[in-house]
CSV table of C-alpha atoms in Angstrom, one decimal:
chain,number,residue,atom,x,y,z
R,1,VAL,CA,0.0,0.0,0.0
R,2,PRO,CA,2.7,2.6,0.8
R,3,TYR,CA,4.4,1.7,-2.5
R,4,MET,CA,1.2,2.4,-4.5
R,5,PHE,CA,0.5,5.5,-2.3
R,6,ALA,CA,4.1,6.9,-3.0
R,7,THR,CA,3.6,6.2,-6.7
R,8,ARG,CA,0.3,8.2,-6.7
R,9,LEU,CA,1.9,11.1,-4.9
R,10,TYR,CA,4.8,11.2,-7.2
R,11,LYS,CA,2.6,11.1,-10.3
R,12,LEU,CA,0.2,13.8,-9.0
R,13,SER,CA,3.1,16.1,-8.0
R,14,GLY,CA,4.4,16.1,-11.6
R,15,GLY,CA,7.1,13.4,-11.2
R,16,ASP,CA,8.8,11.9,-14.2
R,17,ILE,CA,6.5,8.8,-14.4
R,18,THR,CA,4.1,7.8,-17.2
R,19,ASP,CA,0.8,6.1,-17.1
R,20,ILE,CA,2.5,3.0,-18.3
R,21,ASP,CA,5.0,3.1,-15.4
R,22,VAL,CA,2.1,3.4,-13.0
R,23,ILE,CA,0.3,0.5,-14.6
R,24,ASN,CA,3.5,-1.6,-14.4
R,25,ILE,CA,3.9,-0.9,-10.7
R,26,TYR,CA,0.2,-1.7,-10.1
R,27,ASP,CA,0.7,-5.1,-12.0
R,28,ASN,CA,3.8,-5.9,-10.0
R,29,ILE,CA,2.0,-5.2,-6.7
R,30,ASN,CA,-0.9,-7.4,-7.7
R,31,GLY,CA,1.6,-10.1,-8.7
R,32,LEU,CA,3.0,-9.9,-5.2
R,33,LEU,CA,-0.5,-10.2,-3.7
R,34,ASP,CA,-1.1,-13.2,-5.9
R,35,HIS,CA,2.1,-14.8,-4.6
R,36,TYR,CA,1.2,-14.2,-1.0
R,37,LEU,CA,-2.2,-15.7,-1.6
R,38,ALA,CA,-0.6,-18.8,-3.2
R,39,GLN,CA,1.7,-19.1,-0.1
R,40,GLY,CA,-1.2,-19.4,2.2
R,41,GLU,CA,-1.8,-15.8,3.3
R,42,ASP,CA,-5.3,-15.1,4.7
R,43,PRO,CA,-7.6,-14.5,1.6
R,44,ALA,CA,-9.6,-11.8,3.5
R,45,LYS,CA,-6.4,-10.0,4.3
R,46,VAL,CA,-5.2,-10.1,0.7
R,47,ALA,CA,-8.6,-8.9,-0.5
R,48,LYS,CA,-8.5,-6.0,1.9
R,49,TYR,CA,-5.1,-4.8,0.7
R,50,ARG,CA,-6.1,-5.4,-3.0
R,51,ASP,CA,-9.0,-3.1,-2.4
R,52,PHE,CA,-6.7,-0.4,-1.1
R,53,ILE,CA,-4.4,-0.9,-4.1
R,54,ASP,CA,-7.3,-0.7,-6.6
R,55,GLN,CA,-8.6,2.5,-5.1
R,56,LEU,CA,-5.2,4.2,-5.2
R,57,PHE,CA,-4.6,3.0,-8.7
R,58,SER,CA,-8.0,4.2,-10.0
R,59,ASN,CA,-7.4,7.6,-8.5
R,60,THR,CA,-4.0,7.9,-10.1
R,61,VAL,CA,-4.5,6.7,-13.7
R,62,LYS,CA,-7.9,7.0,-15.4
R,63,ILE,CA,-7.8,4.0,-17.8
R,64,ASN,CA,-10.0,4.4,-20.9
R,65,CYS,CA,-10.1,3.1,-24.4
R,66,ASP,CA,-7.7,5.8,-25.6
R,67,ILE,CA,-5.0,4.8,-23.1
R,68,ILE,CA,-5.5,1.1,-24.1
R,69,ASP,CA,-5.3,1.9,-27.8
R,70,ASN,CA,-2.6,4.5,-27.8
R,71,GLN,CA,-0.3,3.4,-24.9
R,72,LEU,CA,-0.8,-0.2,-24.0
R,73,TYR,CA,-1.5,-1.6,-27.5
R,74,PRO,CA,1.7,-0.1,-29.1
R,75,LYS,CA,3.8,-1.6,-26.3
R,76,PHE,CA,2.2,-5.0,-26.8
R,77,GLN,CA,2.7,-4.8,-30.6
R,78,GLU,CA,6.3,-4.1,-30.1
R,79,LYS,CA,7.2,-6.9,-27.6
R,80,LYS,CA,4.3,-9.4,-28.0
R,81,ASN,CA,4.5,-10.1,-24.3
R,82,ILE,CA,1.8,-12.2,-22.6
R,83,GLY,CA,1.7,-9.8,-19.6
R,84,ASP,CA,1.0,-6.8,-21.8
R,85,ALA,CA,-1.7,-8.8,-23.6
R,86,LYS,CA,-3.4,-9.8,-20.3
R,87,ARG,CA,-3.2,-6.2,-19.1
R,88,ILE,CA,-5.0,-5.0,-22.3
R,89,ILE,CA,-7.7,-7.7,-21.8
R,90,LYS,CA,-8.2,-6.8,-18.1
R,91,PHE,CA,-8.6,-3.1,-18.7
R,92,ALA,CA,-10.6,-3.5,-21.9
R,93,LEU,CA,-13.1,-5.7,-20.1
R,94,SER,CA,-13.5,-3.3,-17.2
R,95,GLU,CA,-13.8,-0.3,-19.5
R,96,GLY,CA,-16.0,-1.8,-22.2
R,97,CYS,CA,-13.4,-1.6,-24.9
R,98,THR,CA,-13.8,-5.1,-26.2
R,99,SER,CA,-14.6,-4.1,-29.8
R,100,SER,CA,-11.2,-2.5,-30.3
R,101,GLU,CA,-8.4,-4.0,-32.4
R,102,ALA,CA,-6.2,-3.9,-29.3
R,103,PHE,CA,-8.5,-6.2,-27.3
R,104,ILE,CA,-9.1,-8.6,-30.1
R,105,GLU,CA,-5.4,-9.0,-31.0
R,106,ALA,CA,-4.4,-9.3,-27.4
R,107,ALA,CA,-7.2,-11.9,-26.7
R,108,LYS,CA,-6.2,-14.0,-29.7
R,109,PHE,CA,-2.6,-13.9,-28.5
R,110,VAL,CA,-3.5,-15.0,-25.0
R,111,VAL,CA,-5.9,-17.9,-25.8
R,112,GLN,CA,-3.2,-19.5,-28.0
R,113,THR,CA,-1.5,-20.7,-24.8
R,114,GLU,CA,-4.2,-20.1,-22.1
R,115,PRO,CA,-7.6,-20.9,-23.6
R,116,ASP,CA,-10.5,-19.4,-21.7
R,117,PHE,CA,-14.2,-20.0,-22.4
R,118,GLY,CA,-15.3,-16.4,-21.7
R,119,ILE,CA,-12.6,-14.7,-23.8
R,120,ILE,CA,-13.0,-17.2,-26.7
R,121,ARG,CA,-16.7,-16.8,-26.7
R,122,LEU,CA,-16.3,-13.0,-26.8
R,123,LEU,CA,-13.9,-13.3,-29.7
R,124,ALA,CA,-16.5,-15.5,-31.5
R,125,ILE,CA,-19.2,-12.9,-31.0
R,126,ARG,CA,-16.9,-10.1,-32.2
R,127,SER,CA,-15.9,-12.1,-35.3
R,128,LYS,CA,-19.6,-12.8,-36.0
R,129,SER,CA,-20.4,-9.1,-35.7
R,130,ALA,CA,-17.6,-8.3,-38.1
R,131,GLY,CA,-19.0,-10.8,-40.6
R,132,ASN,CA,-16.1,-13.2,-40.2
R,133,LEU,CA,-18.5,-16.2,-39.9
R,134,ASP,CA,-15.9,-18.9,-40.5
R,135,GLU,CA,-13.6,-17.5,-37.7
R,136,ALA,CA,-16.7,-17.1,-35.4
R,137,ARG,CA,-17.6,-20.7,-36.0
R,138,LYS,CA,-14.0,-21.8,-35.1
R,139,PHE,CA,-14.1,-19.9,-31.9
R,140,PHE,CA,-17.5,-21.1,-30.8
R,141,GLU,CA,-16.5,-24.7,-31.4
R,142,GLN,CA,-13.4,-24.1,-29.4
R,143,ALA,CA,-15.5,-22.6,-26.6
R,144,LEU,CA,-17.7,-25.7,-26.4
R,145,ASN,CA,-14.6,-27.8,-25.4
R,146,LEU,CA,-13.8,-25.4,-22.5
R,147,THR,CA,-16.9,-25.7,-20.4
R,148,GLU,CA,-19.0,-28.5,-18.8
R,149,ASP,CA,-21.8,-26.0,-18.0
R,150,ASN,CA,-24.9,-27.1,-19.8
R,151,VAL,CA,-26.4,-23.5,-20.0
R,152,LYS,CA,-23.2,-22.1,-21.5
R,153,GLN,CA,-23.0,-25.0,-24.0
R,154,ALA,CA,-26.6,-24.4,-25.0
R,155,ASP,CA,-25.9,-20.7,-25.6
R,156,VAL,CA,-23.0,-21.6,-27.8
R,157,TYR,CA,-25.1,-24.1,-29.7
R,158,LEU,CA,-27.7,-21.4,-30.4
R,159,GLU,CA,-24.9,-19.2,-31.7
R,160,LEU,CA,-23.7,-22.0,-34.0
R,161,ALA,CA,-27.3,-22.5,-35.1
R,162,ASP,CA,-27.5,-18.8,-36.1
R,163,LEU,CA,-24.3,-19.1,-38.0
R,164,ALA,CA,-25.5,-22.1,-39.9
R,165,SER,CA,-28.7,-20.4,-40.7
R,166,LYS,CA,-26.8,-17.4,-42.2
R,167,ARG,CA,-25.1,-19.9,-44.5
R,168,GLY,CA,-28.4,-21.4,-45.5
R,169,ALA,CA,-27.5,-24.8,-44.0
R,170,LYS,CA,-31.0,-25.8,-42.7
R,171,SER,CA,-30.3,-29.3,-41.5
R,172,GLU,CA,-27.1,-28.1,-39.7
R,173,THR,CA,-29.1,-25.3,-38.1
R,174,ARG,CA,-31.7,-27.7,-36.8
R,175,SER,CA,-29.1,-30.0,-35.5
R,176,TYR,CA,-27.4,-27.2,-33.4
R,177,ALA,CA,-30.9,-26.1,-32.2
R,178,ASN,CA,-31.6,-29.6,-31.0
R,179,LYS,CA,-28.3,-29.8,-29.3
R,180,ALA,CA,-29.1,-26.6,-27.5
R,181,LEU,CA,-32.3,-28.1,-26.2
R,182,ALA,CA,-30.6,-31.3,-25.2
R,183,ALA,CA,-28.1,-29.2,-23.2
R,184,ASP,CA,-30.7,-26.9,-21.7
R,185,PRO,CA,-34.4,-27.7,-22.3
R,186,SER,CA,-35.4,-24.2,-21.2
R,187,LYS,CA,-33.9,-22.7,-24.3
R,188,LYS,CA,-37.3,-22.4,-26.0
R,189,GLU,CA,-35.9,-20.0,-28.6
R,190,ALA,CA,-34.4,-23.1,-30.3
R,191,TYR,CA,-37.9,-24.3,-31.2
R,192,VAL,CA,-38.5,-20.9,-32.8
R,193,ILE,CA,-35.3,-21.3,-34.8
R,194,ILE,CA,-36.5,-24.6,-36.1
R,195,GLY,CA,-40.0,-23.2,-36.8
R,196,ASP,CA,-38.5,-20.4,-38.9
R,197,LEU,CA,-36.6,-23.0,-40.9
R,198,TYR,CA,-39.8,-24.9,-41.6
R,199,LEU,CA,-41.7,-21.8,-42.4
R,200,GLN,CA,-39.1,-20.9,-45.0
R,201,SER,CA,-39.1,-24.3,-46.6
R,202,PHE,CA,-42.4,-24.3,-48.4
R,203,THR,CA,-40.9,-23.4,-51.8
R,204,ASP,CA,-38.1,-25.9,-51.4
R,205,CYS,CA,-40.3,-28.8,-50.3
R,206,LYS,CA,-43.5,-28.4,-52.3
R,207,GLU,CA,-44.1,-30.9,-55.1
R,208,GLY,CA,-47.1,-29.2,-56.6
R,209,LYS,CA,-49.2,-32.3,-56.7
R,210,ASP,CA,-51.0,-32.2,-53.3
R,211,VAL,CA,-51.8,-28.8,-51.7
R,212,VAL,CA,-52.5,-30.4,-48.3
R,213,LYS,CA,-49.2,-32.3,-48.2
R,214,ASP,CA,-47.3,-29.3,-49.5
R,215,ARG,CA,-48.8,-27.0,-46.9
R,216,ALA,CA,-48.2,-29.5,-44.1
R,217,VAL,CA,-44.8,-27.8,-43.7
R,218,TYR,CA,-46.6,-24.9,-42.2
R,219,ILE,CA,-48.2,-27.2,-39.6
R,220,ALA,CA,-44.7,-28.5,-38.7
R,221,ALA,CA,-43.6,-24.9,-38.3
R,222,TYR,CA,-46.7,-24.1,-36.1
R,223,ASN,CA,-45.9,-27.1,-33.9
R,224,MET,CA,-42.4,-25.8,-33.3
R,225,TYR,CA,-43.6,-22.3,-32.5
R,226,GLN,CA,-46.1,-23.7,-30.1
R,227,ARG,CA,-43.4,-25.6,-28.2
R,228,GLY,CA,-41.4,-22.4,-28.2
R,229,GLY,CA,-44.4,-20.4,-26.8
R,230,ASN,CA,-44.3,-17.9,-29.7
R,231,THR,CA,-48.0,-17.1,-30.3
R,232,SER,CA,-47.4,-14.4,-33.0
R,233,ARG,CA,-45.5,-16.8,-35.1
R,234,MET,CA,-48.1,-19.6,-34.5
R,235,ALA,CA,-50.7,-17.3,-35.9
R,236,MET,CA,-48.5,-16.5,-38.9
R,237,ALA,CA,-48.0,-20.2,-39.6
R,238,LYS,CA,-51.6,-21.0,-39.2
R,239,GLU,CA,-52.6,-18.5,-41.9
R,240,GLN,CA,-50.8,-20.8,-44.3
R,241,PHE,CA,-52.5,-24.1,-43.3
R,242,PRO,CA,-54.7,-25.9,-45.9
R,243,SER,CA,-58.2,-24.6,-46.2
R,244,LYS,CA,-61.3,-26.8,-45.5
R,245,GLU,CA,-61.9,-26.8,-49.2
R,246,ASP,CA,-58.3,-28.1,-49.8
R,247,ILE,CA,-58.9,-30.9,-47.3
R,248,PHE,CA,-62.2,-31.9,-49.0
R,249,ASN,CA,-60.8,-31.8,-52.5
R,250,TYR,CA,-57.8,-33.9,-51.7
R,251,ASP,CA,-59.7,-36.4,-49.6
R,252,TYR,CA,-58.1,-35.7,-46.2
R,253,SER,CA,-59.7,-35.3,-42.8
R,254,VAL,CA,-58.7,-33.1,-39.8
R,255,GLY,CA,-56.3,-35.0,-37.5
R,256,GLN,CA,-55.1,-37.4,-40.2
R,257,ALA,CA,-51.3,-38.0,-40.1
R,258,VAL,CA,-49.3,-36.7,-43.1
R,259,GLN,CA,-45.6,-36.8,-43.8
R,260,VAL,CA,-43.8,-33.5,-44.7
R,261,ASN,CA,-41.5,-33.9,-47.7
R,262,CYS,CA,-37.8,-33.2,-48.2
R,263,TRP,CA,-35.3,-32.4,-45.5
R,264,VAL,CA,-38.0,-31.6,-42.8
R,265,GLY,CA,-39.1,-35.2,-42.4
R,266,GLU,CA,-41.8,-34.5,-39.8
R,267,THR,CA,-45.1,-36.3,-39.4
R,268,VAL,CA,-47.9,-33.9,-38.6
R,269,LYS,CA,-51.7,-34.0,-38.2
R,270,VAL,CA,-53.8,-32.2,-40.8
R,271,ASP,CA,-55.5,-29.0,-39.6
R,272,THR,CA,-57.1,-26.1,-41.4
R,273,ARG,CA,-56.7,-22.4,-41.3
R,274,ASP,CA,-60.4,-21.8,-41.3
Protein backbone atom coordinates (compact mmCIF):
# COMPACT_ATOMS: atom_id res chain seq x y z
CA VAL A 1 0.00 0.00 0.00
CA PRO A 2 2.75 2.56 0.80
CA TYR A 3 4.44 1.73 -2.53
CA MET A 4 1.23 2.44 -4.48
CA PHE A 5 0.55 5.51 -2.35
CA ALA A 6 4.05 6.88 -3.02
CA THR A 7 3.57 6.22 -6.74
CA ARG A 8 0.32 8.15 -6.67
CA LEU A 9 1.90 11.13 -4.85
CA TYR A 10 4.85 11.19 -7.23
CA LYS A 11 2.57 11.07 -10.26
CA LEU A 12 0.24 13.81 -9.01
CA SER A 13 3.15 16.06 -8.00
CA GLY A 14 4.40 16.07 -11.58
CA GLY A 15 7.12 13.44 -11.18
CA ASP A 16 8.81 11.87 -14.18
CA ILE A 17 6.51 8.85 -14.37
CA THR A 18 4.14 7.84 -17.17
CA ASP A 19 0.78 6.14 -17.05
CA ILE A 20 2.47 2.98 -18.33
CA ASP A 21 4.96 3.14 -15.44
CA VAL A 22 2.10 3.38 -12.96
CA ILE A 23 0.30 0.48 -14.63
CA ASN A 24 3.48 -1.64 -14.44
CA ILE A 25 3.86 -0.88 -10.72
CA TYR A 26 0.21 -1.73 -10.15
CA ASP A 27 0.67 -5.06 -11.96
CA ASN A 28 3.81 -5.87 -9.97
CA ILE A 29 2.02 -5.21 -6.68
CA ASN A 30 -0.89 -7.40 -7.72
CA GLY A 31 1.61 -10.08 -8.67
CA LEU A 32 3.02 -9.93 -5.15
CA LEU A 33 -0.46 -10.20 -3.67
CA ASP A 34 -1.12 -13.25 -5.86
CA HIS A 35 2.14 -14.76 -4.60
CA TYR A 36 1.21 -14.19 -0.95
CA LEU A 37 -2.19 -15.73 -1.56
CA ALA A 38 -0.60 -18.80 -3.15
CA GLN A 39 1.73 -19.09 -0.15
CA GLY A 40 -1.23 -19.40 2.22
CA GLU A 41 -1.83 -15.82 3.30
CA ASP A 42 -5.31 -15.12 4.67
CA PRO A 43 -7.58 -14.48 1.61
CA ALA A 44 -9.59 -11.83 3.50
CA LYS A 45 -6.39 -9.97 4.34
CA VAL A 46 -5.16 -10.11 0.75
CA ALA A 47 -8.56 -8.93 -0.52
CA LYS A 48 -8.48 -6.00 1.91
CA TYR A 49 -5.08 -4.82 0.68
CA ARG A 50 -6.05 -5.42 -2.95
CA ASP A 51 -9.01 -3.09 -2.45
CA PHE A 52 -6.66 -0.39 -1.13
CA ILE A 53 -4.36 -0.87 -4.12
CA ASP A 54 -7.25 -0.72 -6.59
CA GLN A 55 -8.57 2.50 -5.08
CA LEU A 56 -5.17 4.17 -5.17
CA PHE A 57 -4.57 3.04 -8.73
CA SER A 58 -7.96 4.17 -10.04
CA ASN A 59 -7.37 7.59 -8.46
CA THR A 60 -3.96 7.87 -10.12
CA VAL A 61 -4.53 6.72 -13.71
CA LYS A 62 -7.89 6.99 -15.44
CA ILE A 63 -7.83 4.00 -17.75
CA ASN A 64 -9.99 4.42 -20.85
CA CYS A 65 -10.11 3.09 -24.38
CA ASP A 66 -7.70 5.77 -25.62
CA ILE A 67 -5.01 4.75 -23.12
CA ILE A 68 -5.49 1.12 -24.09
CA ASP A 69 -5.29 1.86 -27.82
CA ASN A 70 -2.56 4.49 -27.80
CA GLN A 71 -0.32 3.41 -24.92
CA LEU A 72 -0.82 -0.22 -23.97
CA TYR A 73 -1.47 -1.55 -27.47
CA PRO A 74 1.69 -0.15 -29.14
CA LYS A 75 3.79 -1.62 -26.33
CA PHE A 76 2.16 -5.00 -26.83
CA GLN A 77 2.68 -4.85 -30.60
CA GLU A 78 6.35 -4.11 -30.11
CA LYS A 79 7.17 -6.88 -27.63
CA LYS A 80 4.31 -9.40 -27.99
CA ASN A 81 4.49 -10.06 -24.26
CA ILE A 82 1.80 -12.16 -22.59
CA GLY A 83 1.75 -9.84 -19.60
CA ASP A 84 1.03 -6.84 -21.80
CA ALA A 85 -1.70 -8.80 -23.59
CA LYS A 86 -3.36 -9.80 -20.31
CA ARG A 87 -3.19 -6.20 -19.13
CA ILE A 88 -5.03 -5.04 -22.26
CA ILE A 89 -7.68 -7.72 -21.78
CA LYS A 90 -8.19 -6.83 -18.13
CA PHE A 91 -8.61 -3.11 -18.73
CA ALA A 92 -10.61 -3.54 -21.95
CA LEU A 93 -13.11 -5.74 -20.13
CA SER A 94 -13.45 -3.32 -17.23
CA GLU A 95 -13.81 -0.26 -19.46
CA GLY A 96 -16.02 -1.80 -22.17
CA CYS A 97 -13.41 -1.60 -24.93
CA THR A 98 -13.84 -5.14 -26.23
CA SER A 99 -14.65 -4.07 -29.79
CA SER A 100 -11.22 -2.53 -30.28
CA GLU A 101 -8.44 -4.02 -32.36
CA ALA A 102 -6.24 -3.89 -29.26
CA PHE A 103 -8.52 -6.19 -27.28
CA ILE A 104 -9.13 -8.61 -30.13
CA GLU A 105 -5.44 -9.01 -31.01
CA ALA A 106 -4.41 -9.34 -27.36
CA ALA A 107 -7.16 -11.87 -26.68
CA LYS A 108 -6.21 -13.98 -29.69
CA PHE A 109 -2.60 -13.91 -28.50
CA VAL A 110 -3.45 -15.05 -24.96
CA VAL A 111 -5.88 -17.85 -25.84
CA GLN A 112 -3.25 -19.54 -28.00
CA THR A 113 -1.52 -20.65 -24.82
CA GLU A 114 -4.17 -20.07 -22.15
CA PRO A 115 -7.60 -20.94 -23.58
CA ASP A 116 -10.47 -19.36 -21.67
CA PHE A 117 -14.16 -19.95 -22.36
CA GLY A 118 -15.30 -16.40 -21.68
CA ILE A 119 -12.62 -14.71 -23.79
CA ILE A 120 -12.95 -17.17 -26.68
CA ARG A 121 -16.74 -16.81 -26.69
CA LEU A 122 -16.34 -13.04 -26.75
CA LEU A 123 -13.91 -13.35 -29.66
CA ALA A 124 -16.47 -15.49 -31.47
CA ILE A 125 -19.19 -12.88 -30.95
CA ARG A 126 -16.89 -10.10 -32.16
CA SER A 127 -15.95 -12.13 -35.26
CA LYS A 128 -19.61 -12.78 -35.97
CA SER A 129 -20.45 -9.08 -35.66
CA ALA A 130 -17.63 -8.26 -38.07
CA GLY A 131 -18.99 -10.75 -40.62
CA ASN A 132 -16.11 -13.22 -40.17
CA LEU A 133 -18.45 -16.19 -39.93
CA ASP A 134 -15.86 -18.94 -40.46
CA GLU A 135 -13.65 -17.50 -37.73
CA ALA A 136 -16.66 -17.10 -35.43
CA ARG A 137 -17.58 -20.74 -35.96
CA LYS A 138 -14.04 -21.84 -35.12
CA PHE A 139 -14.07 -19.87 -31.86
CA PHE A 140 -17.54 -21.06 -30.84
CA GLU A 141 -16.54 -24.69 -31.43
CA GLN A 142 -13.39 -24.13 -29.38
CA ALA A 143 -15.46 -22.59 -26.58
CA LEU A 144 -17.65 -25.70 -26.41
CA ASN A 145 -14.64 -27.76 -25.41
CA LEU A 146 -13.81 -25.41 -22.54
CA THR A 147 -16.94 -25.71 -20.42
CA GLU A 148 -19.01 -28.46 -18.83
CA ASP A 149 -21.77 -25.98 -17.98
CA ASN A 150 -24.93 -27.05 -19.83
CA VAL A 151 -26.37 -23.54 -19.95
CA LYS A 152 -23.18 -22.12 -21.46
CA GLN A 153 -23.03 -24.98 -23.95
CA ALA A 154 -26.64 -24.36 -24.95
CA ASP A 155 -25.91 -20.67 -25.57
CA VAL A 156 -22.98 -21.59 -27.81
CA TYR A 157 -25.09 -24.12 -29.74
CA LEU A 158 -27.67 -21.39 -30.37
CA GLU A 159 -24.92 -19.15 -31.73
CA LEU A 160 -23.73 -21.97 -33.99
CA ALA A 161 -27.31 -22.51 -35.14
CA ASP A 162 -27.52 -18.84 -36.09
CA LEU A 163 -24.26 -19.05 -38.03
CA ALA A 164 -25.47 -22.14 -39.88
CA SER A 165 -28.73 -20.36 -40.67
CA LYS A 166 -26.82 -17.44 -42.17
CA ARG A 167 -25.07 -19.93 -44.47
CA GLY A 168 -28.41 -21.42 -45.50
CA ALA A 169 -27.54 -24.81 -43.96
CA LYS A 170 -31.01 -25.81 -42.74
CA SER A 171 -30.25 -29.33 -41.49
CA GLU A 172 -27.15 -28.13 -39.66
CA THR A 173 -29.10 -25.29 -38.10
CA ARG A 174 -31.75 -27.69 -36.81
CA SER A 175 -29.06 -30.02 -35.48
CA TYR A 176 -27.45 -27.23 -33.43
CA ALA A 177 -30.85 -26.05 -32.17
CA ASN A 178 -31.65 -29.58 -30.99
CA LYS A 179 -28.25 -29.79 -29.28
CA ALA A 180 -29.06 -26.56 -27.47
CA LEU A 181 -32.32 -28.08 -26.25
CA ALA A 182 -30.56 -31.28 -25.19
CA ALA A 183 -28.09 -29.23 -23.16
CA ASP A 184 -30.73 -26.92 -21.67
CA PRO A 185 -34.42 -27.70 -22.33
CA SER A 186 -35.38 -24.20 -21.16
CA LYS A 187 -33.92 -22.67 -24.34
CA LYS A 188 -37.34 -22.39 -25.99
CA GLU A 189 -35.94 -20.04 -28.64
CA ALA A 190 -34.39 -23.11 -30.25
CA TYR A 191 -37.90 -24.30 -31.20
CA VAL A 192 -38.55 -20.92 -32.80
CA ILE A 193 -35.35 -21.26 -34.83
CA ILE A 194 -36.53 -24.63 -36.13
CA GLY A 195 -40.00 -23.23 -36.77
CA ASP A 196 -38.50 -20.45 -38.89
CA LEU A 197 -36.58 -23.03 -40.91
CA TYR A 198 -39.78 -24.95 -41.62
CA LEU A 199 -41.73 -21.81 -42.43
CA GLN A 200 -39.13 -20.85 -45.02
CA SER A 201 -39.05 -24.31 -46.60
CA PHE A 202 -42.39 -24.31 -48.43
CA THR A 203 -40.89 -23.41 -51.81
CA ASP A 204 -38.05 -25.91 -51.43
CA CYS A 205 -40.27 -28.77 -50.26
CA LYS A 206 -43.47 -28.44 -52.26
CA GLU A 207 -44.07 -30.94 -55.05
CA GLY A 208 -47.07 -29.16 -56.56
CA LYS A 209 -49.24 -32.28 -56.67
CA ASP A 210 -51.02 -32.18 -53.32
CA VAL A 211 -51.80 -28.83 -51.70
CA VAL A 212 -52.49 -30.37 -48.31
CA LYS A 213 -49.24 -32.29 -48.24
CA ASP A 214 -47.30 -29.28 -49.51
CA ARG A 215 -48.79 -26.99 -46.87
CA ALA A 216 -48.16 -29.50 -44.10
CA VAL A 217 -44.75 -27.84 -43.67
CA TYR A 218 -46.59 -24.87 -42.15
CA ILE A 219 -48.21 -27.20 -39.63
CA ALA A 220 -44.75 -28.46 -38.73
CA ALA A 221 -43.63 -24.86 -38.26
CA TYR A 222 -46.71 -24.13 -36.11
CA ASN A 223 -45.92 -27.10 -33.87
CA MET A 224 -42.41 -25.82 -33.26
CA TYR A 225 -43.62 -22.29 -32.54
CA GLN A 226 -46.14 -23.75 -30.10
CA ARG A 227 -43.39 -25.61 -28.25
CA GLY A 228 -41.41 -22.39 -28.19
CA GLY A 229 -44.36 -20.44 -26.82
CA ASN A 230 -44.34 -17.90 -29.68
CA THR A 231 -48.00 -17.07 -30.29
CA SER A 232 -47.43 -14.42 -32.97
CA ARG A 233 -45.48 -16.85 -35.15
CA MET A 234 -48.06 -19.57 -34.45
CA ALA A 235 -50.71 -17.26 -35.90
CA MET A 236 -48.52 -16.47 -38.92
CA ALA A 237 -47.96 -20.17 -39.65
CA LYS A 238 -51.65 -21.03 -39.18
CA GLU A 239 -52.61 -18.52 -41.87
CA GLN A 240 -50.82 -20.81 -44.35
CA PHE A 241 -52.53 -24.06 -43.31
CA PRO A 242 -54.67 -25.86 -45.91
CA SER A 243 -58.23 -24.62 -46.22
CA LYS A 244 -61.29 -26.77 -45.52
CA GLU A 245 -61.87 -26.84 -49.24
CA ASP A 246 -58.33 -28.13 -49.83
CA ILE A 247 -58.86 -30.93 -47.33
CA PHE A 248 -62.16 -31.91 -48.96
CA ASN A 249 -60.80 -31.75 -52.52
CA TYR A 250 -57.76 -33.89 -51.72
CA ASP A 251 -59.68 -36.37 -49.60
CA TYR A 252 -58.10 -35.68 -46.20
CA SER A 253 -59.67 -35.33 -42.78
CA VAL A 254 -58.67 -33.13 -39.84
CA GLY A 255 -56.32 -35.02 -37.52
CA GLN A 256 -55.07 -37.35 -40.21
CA ALA A 257 -51.31 -37.97 -40.13
CA VAL A 258 -49.29 -36.73 -43.09
CA GLN A 259 -45.57 -36.81 -43.81
CA VAL A 260 -43.81 -33.54 -44.66
CA ASN A 261 -41.54 -33.91 -47.66
CA CYS A 262 -37.84 -33.17 -48.23
CA TRP A 263 -35.34 -32.39 -45.46
CA VAL A 264 -38.00 -31.60 -42.83
CA GLY A 265 -39.08 -35.23 -42.43
CA GLU A 266 -41.78 -34.49 -39.84
CA THR A 267 -45.12 -36.27 -39.41
CA VAL A 268 -47.94 -33.86 -38.57
CA LYS A 269 -51.70 -33.97 -38.16
CA VAL A 270 -53.79 -32.23 -40.79
CA ASP A 271 -55.46 -29.03 -39.64
CA THR A 272 -57.12 -26.08 -41.36
CA ARG A 273 -56.65 -22.36 -41.27
CA ASP A 274 -60.41 -21.78 -41.31
